[in-house]
mmCIF file of C-alpha atoms in Angstrom:
data_model
loop_
_atom_site.group_PDB
_atom_site.id
_atom_site.type_symbol
_atom_site.label_atom_id
_atom_site.label_comp_id
_atom_site.label_asym_id
_atom_site.label_seq_id
_atom_site.Cartn_x
_atom_site.Cartn_y
_atom_site.Cartn_z
ATOM 1 C CA MET A 1 -12.845 -2.262 -12.064
ATOM 2 C CA ASP A 2 -14.798 -1.853 -8.836
ATOM 3 C CA ILE A 3 -12.793 -0.253 -6.024
ATOM 4 C CA ARG A 4 -14.430 -0.119 -2.621
ATOM 5 C CA ILE A 5 -13.622 0.333 1.032
ATOM 6 C CA ASP A 6 -13.124 -3.133 2.471
ATOM 7 C CA ASP A 7 -13.991 -4.175 6.026
ATOM 8 C CA LEU A 8 -11.677 -7.201 5.734
ATOM 9 C CA SER A 9 -14.497 -9.620 6.459
ATOM 10 C CA GLY A 10 -14.269 -11.406 3.101
ATOM 11 C CA ALA A 11 -12.181 -14.539 2.744
ATOM 12 C CA ASP A 12 -10.748 -13.453 -0.639
ATOM 13 C CA THR A 13 -9.443 -10.139 0.681
ATOM 14 C CA ARG A 14 -8.061 -11.749 3.823
ATOM 15 C CA ALA A 15 -6.309 -14.403 1.729
ATOM 16 C CA LEU A 16 -4.648 -11.777 -0.493
ATOM 17 C CA ILE A 17 -3.444 -9.809 2.529
ATOM 18 C CA ALA A 18 -2.141 -12.999 4.178
ATOM 19 C CA HIS A 19 -0.323 -13.880 0.935
ATOM 20 C CA HIS A 20 1.188 -10.383 0.797
ATOM 21 C CA HIS A 21 2.345 -10.596 4.407
ATOM 22 C CA ALA A 22 3.860 -14.061 3.861
ATOM 23 C CA GLN A 23 5.651 -12.928 0.684
ATOM 24 C CA MET A 24 7.157 -9.916 2.438
ATOM 25 C CA HIS A 25 8.498 -12.177 5.202
ATOM 26 C CA ALA A 26 9.844 -14.647 2.624
ATOM 27 C CA GLN A 27 11.755 -11.878 0.779
ATOM 28 C CA THR A 28 12.931 -9.682 3.632
ATOM 29 C CA PRO A 29 14.430 -10.153 7.109
ATOM 30 C CA ALA A 30 11.735 -9.747 9.775
ATOM 31 C CA GLU A 31 13.244 -6.540 11.182
ATOM 32 C CA SER A 32 12.855 -4.876 7.771
ATOM 33 C CA VAL A 33 9.276 -6.002 7.051
ATOM 34 C CA HIS A 34 6.742 -3.224 7.565
ATOM 35 C CA ALA A 35 3.762 -4.927 5.920
ATOM 36 C CA LEU A 36 0.678 -4.994 8.125
ATOM 37 C CA ASP A 37 -1.205 -8.184 8.872
ATOM 38 C CA ILE A 38 -5.002 -8.470 9.002
ATOM 39 C CA ASP A 39 -5.234 -7.553 12.676
ATOM 40 C CA ALA A 40 -3.141 -4.407 12.226
ATOM 41 C CA LEU A 41 -5.137 -3.385 9.146
ATOM 42 C CA ARG A 42 -8.358 -3.539 11.193
ATOM 43 C CA ASP A 43 -7.196 -0.551 13.236
ATOM 44 C CA PRO A 44 -9.935 2.108 13.045
ATOM 45 C CA GLY A 45 -7.339 4.674 11.882
ATOM 46 C CA ILE A 46 -6.641 2.666 8.719
ATOM 47 C CA THR A 47 -8.825 2.587 5.620
ATOM 48 C CA VAL A 48 -8.446 -0.433 3.335
ATOM 49 C CA TRP A 49 -9.635 -0.559 -0.263
ATOM 50 C CA SER A 50 -9.998 -3.608 -2.450
ATOM 51 C CA ALA A 51 -10.174 -3.687 -6.242
ATOM 52 C CA TRP A 52 -12.399 -6.257 -7.944
ATOM 53 C CA LEU A 53 -12.400 -7.562 -11.513
ATOM 54 C CA ASP A 54 -14.731 -10.236 -12.785
ATOM 55 C CA GLY A 55 -16.024 -10.836 -9.257
ATOM 56 C CA ARG A 56 -12.544 -11.577 -7.892
ATOM 57 C CA VAL A 57 -10.292 -9.531 -5.653
ATOM 58 C CA ALA A 58 -7.546 -8.073 -7.848
ATOM 59 C CA GLY A 59 -5.718 -5.934 -5.315
ATOM 60 C CA VAL A 60 -5.688 -4.213 -1.947
ATOM 61 C CA ALA A 61 -4.192 -1.039 -0.526
ATOM 62 C CA ALA A 62 -4.514 0.972 2.667
ATOM 63 C CA LEU A 63 -4.116 4.495 3.998
ATOM 64 C CA THR A 64 -3.337 5.447 7.557
ATOM 65 C CA GLN A 65 -3.523 9.067 8.612
ATOM 66 C CA LEU A 66 -0.291 10.030 10.373
ATOM 67 C CA ASP A 67 -1.562 13.430 11.498
ATOM 68 C CA ALA A 68 -3.880 16.187 10.266
ATOM 69 C CA GLU A 69 -1.797 16.763 7.131
ATOM 70 C CA ARG A 70 0.008 13.493 6.294
ATOM 71 C CA GLY A 71 -1.069 10.013 5.292
ATOM 72 C CA GLU A 72 0.921 6.820 4.785
ATOM 73 C CA LEU A 73 0.249 4.233 2.103
ATOM 74 C CA LYS A 74 0.315 0.669 3.421
ATOM 75 C CA SER A 75 -0.134 -2.908 2.224
ATOM 76 C CA PHE A 76 -0.273 -2.374 -1.541
ATOM 77 C CA ARG A 77 -0.687 -5.721 -3.271
ATOM 78 C CA THR A 78 -1.957 -6.828 -6.648
ATOM 79 C CA ALA A 79 -3.039 -10.449 -6.982
ATOM 80 C CA ASP A 80 -0.546 -12.279 -9.180
ATOM 81 C CA GLU A 81 -3.084 -13.035 -11.920
ATOM 82 C CA TYR A 82 -3.887 -9.319 -12.280
ATOM 83 C CA LEU A 83 -0.341 -7.935 -12.493
ATOM 84 C CA GLY A 84 0.137 -5.477 -15.345
ATOM 85 C CA ARG A 85 -3.561 -4.641 -15.633
ATOM 86 C CA GLY A 86 -3.499 -1.263 -13.869
ATOM 87 C CA VAL A 87 -4.881 -2.462 -10.551
ATOM 88 C CA ALA A 88 -2.216 -0.833 -8.351
ATOM 89 C CA ARG A 89 -2.373 2.432 -10.299
ATOM 90 C CA ALA A 90 -6.168 2.553 -9.931
ATOM 91 C CA LEU A 91 -5.919 1.890 -6.193
ATOM 92 C CA LEU A 92 -3.193 4.506 -5.820
ATOM 93 C CA ARG A 93 -5.243 7.131 -7.644
ATOM 94 C CA ARG A 94 -8.297 6.335 -5.512
ATOM 95 C CA ILE A 95 -6.250 6.781 -2.336
ATOM 96 C CA ILE A 96 -4.755 10.046 -3.599
ATOM 97 C CA ALA A 97 -8.266 11.359 -4.307
ATOM 98 C CA ASP A 98 -9.482 10.258 -0.876
ATOM 99 C CA ALA A 99 -6.465 11.845 0.840
ATOM 100 C CA ARG A 100 -7.155 15.142 -0.930
ATOM 101 C CA GLY A 101 -10.781 14.891 0.156
ATOM 102 C CA ARG A 102 -9.627 14.517 3.759
ATOM 103 C CA GLY A 103 -7.540 17.672 3.407
ATOM 104 C CA LEU A 104 -4.188 15.888 3.624
ATOM 105 C CA THR A 105 -1.280 17.779 2.090
ATOM 106 C CA SER A 106 1.158 14.888 1.574
ATOM 107 C CA LEU A 107 1.411 11.134 1.282
ATOM 108 C CA TRP A 108 4.315 8.983 2.439
ATOM 109 C CA LEU A 109 5.324 5.366 1.968
ATOM 110 C CA GLU A 110 7.961 2.763 2.686
ATOM 111 C CA THR A 111 8.704 0.047 0.150
ATOM 112 C CA GLY A 112 11.519 -2.363 -0.507
ATOM 113 C CA SER A 113 14.775 -1.297 -2.100
ATOM 114 C CA ASP A 114 15.790 -4.537 -3.828
ATOM 115 C CA ASP A 115 15.068 -5.476 -7.440
ATOM 116 C CA GLY A 116 11.794 -7.195 -6.577
ATOM 117 C CA PHE A 117 10.342 -3.797 -5.712
ATOM 118 C CA VAL A 118 11.409 -2.001 -8.925
ATOM 119 C CA PRO A 119 7.852 -2.115 -10.363
ATOM 120 C CA ALA A 120 6.394 -0.637 -7.168
ATOM 121 C CA ARG A 121 8.947 2.168 -7.020
ATOM 122 C CA ALA A 122 8.407 2.902 -10.721
ATOM 123 C CA LEU A 123 4.640 3.112 -10.207
ATOM 124 C CA TYR A 124 5.003 5.491 -7.276
ATOM 125 C CA ALA A 125 7.508 7.665 -9.156
ATOM 126 C CA SER A 126 5.224 7.819 -12.204
ATOM 127 C CA GLU A 127 2.483 9.182 -9.927
ATOM 128 C CA GLY A 128 4.676 11.962 -8.513
ATOM 129 C CA PHE A 129 6.335 10.331 -5.510
ATOM 130 C CA VAL A 130 9.990 11.157 -4.847
ATOM 131 C CA GLU A 131 12.509 9.451 -2.610
ATOM 132 C CA CYS A 132 13.033 10.914 0.843
ATOM 133 C CA GLY A 133 14.468 9.901 4.178
ATOM 134 C CA PRO A 134 12.761 7.882 6.893
ATOM 135 C CA PHE A 135 9.617 9.387 8.403
ATOM 136 C CA GLY A 136 7.385 8.661 11.360
ATOM 137 C CA GLY A 137 8.846 5.821 13.398
ATOM 138 C CA TYR A 138 10.961 4.357 10.585
ATOM 139 C CA ILE A 139 14.738 4.207 10.791
ATOM 140 C CA ASP A 140 17.258 4.301 7.971
ATOM 141 C CA ASP A 141 17.427 0.787 6.516
ATOM 142 C CA PRO A 142 19.258 -0.280 3.338
ATOM 143 C CA LEU A 143 16.329 -2.608 2.568
ATOM 144 C CA SER A 144 13.805 0.257 2.601
ATOM 145 C CA THR A 145 13.063 3.043 0.178
ATOM 146 C CA PHE A 146 11.023 5.952 1.509
ATOM 147 C CA MET A 147 8.977 8.155 -0.780
ATOM 148 C CA THR A 148 6.643 11.129 -0.465
ATOM 149 C CA ARG A 149 4.343 13.213 -2.599
ATOM 150 C CA ALA A 150 2.743 16.595 -2.032
ATOM 151 C CA LEU A 151 -0.983 16.751 -2.725
#
């Protein structure tokens, strides 16, 4: 698997992010969707990685630095045809390594709380994330699960 920083200029990566954004809006009321679209992910404070298998984009994930010590995981998505092949775990581990390299001391995330997000929450928990309350600008929302991990 080739994991690299992505400038979001490629059609395949943009299509996967657009699919992710559309799926989040199809599953969740708009006020509870925190997925970032392409324009938001192009913010210079956000780093996006893409994972590639067999010359095809297999997944994407992003990290935004909240402050000097904390980072937030954003826009994790594995392409449907690559589910169960370790793509999300590989991306997560790459981001954790990068965050440590930046000197961050913790990572934070928001994900869905319904059954469709069980695999995501299980992945994060298996990599040391624990549930917590809202952080940053988030508010308590029954459709959100917040998690954090010390680095």
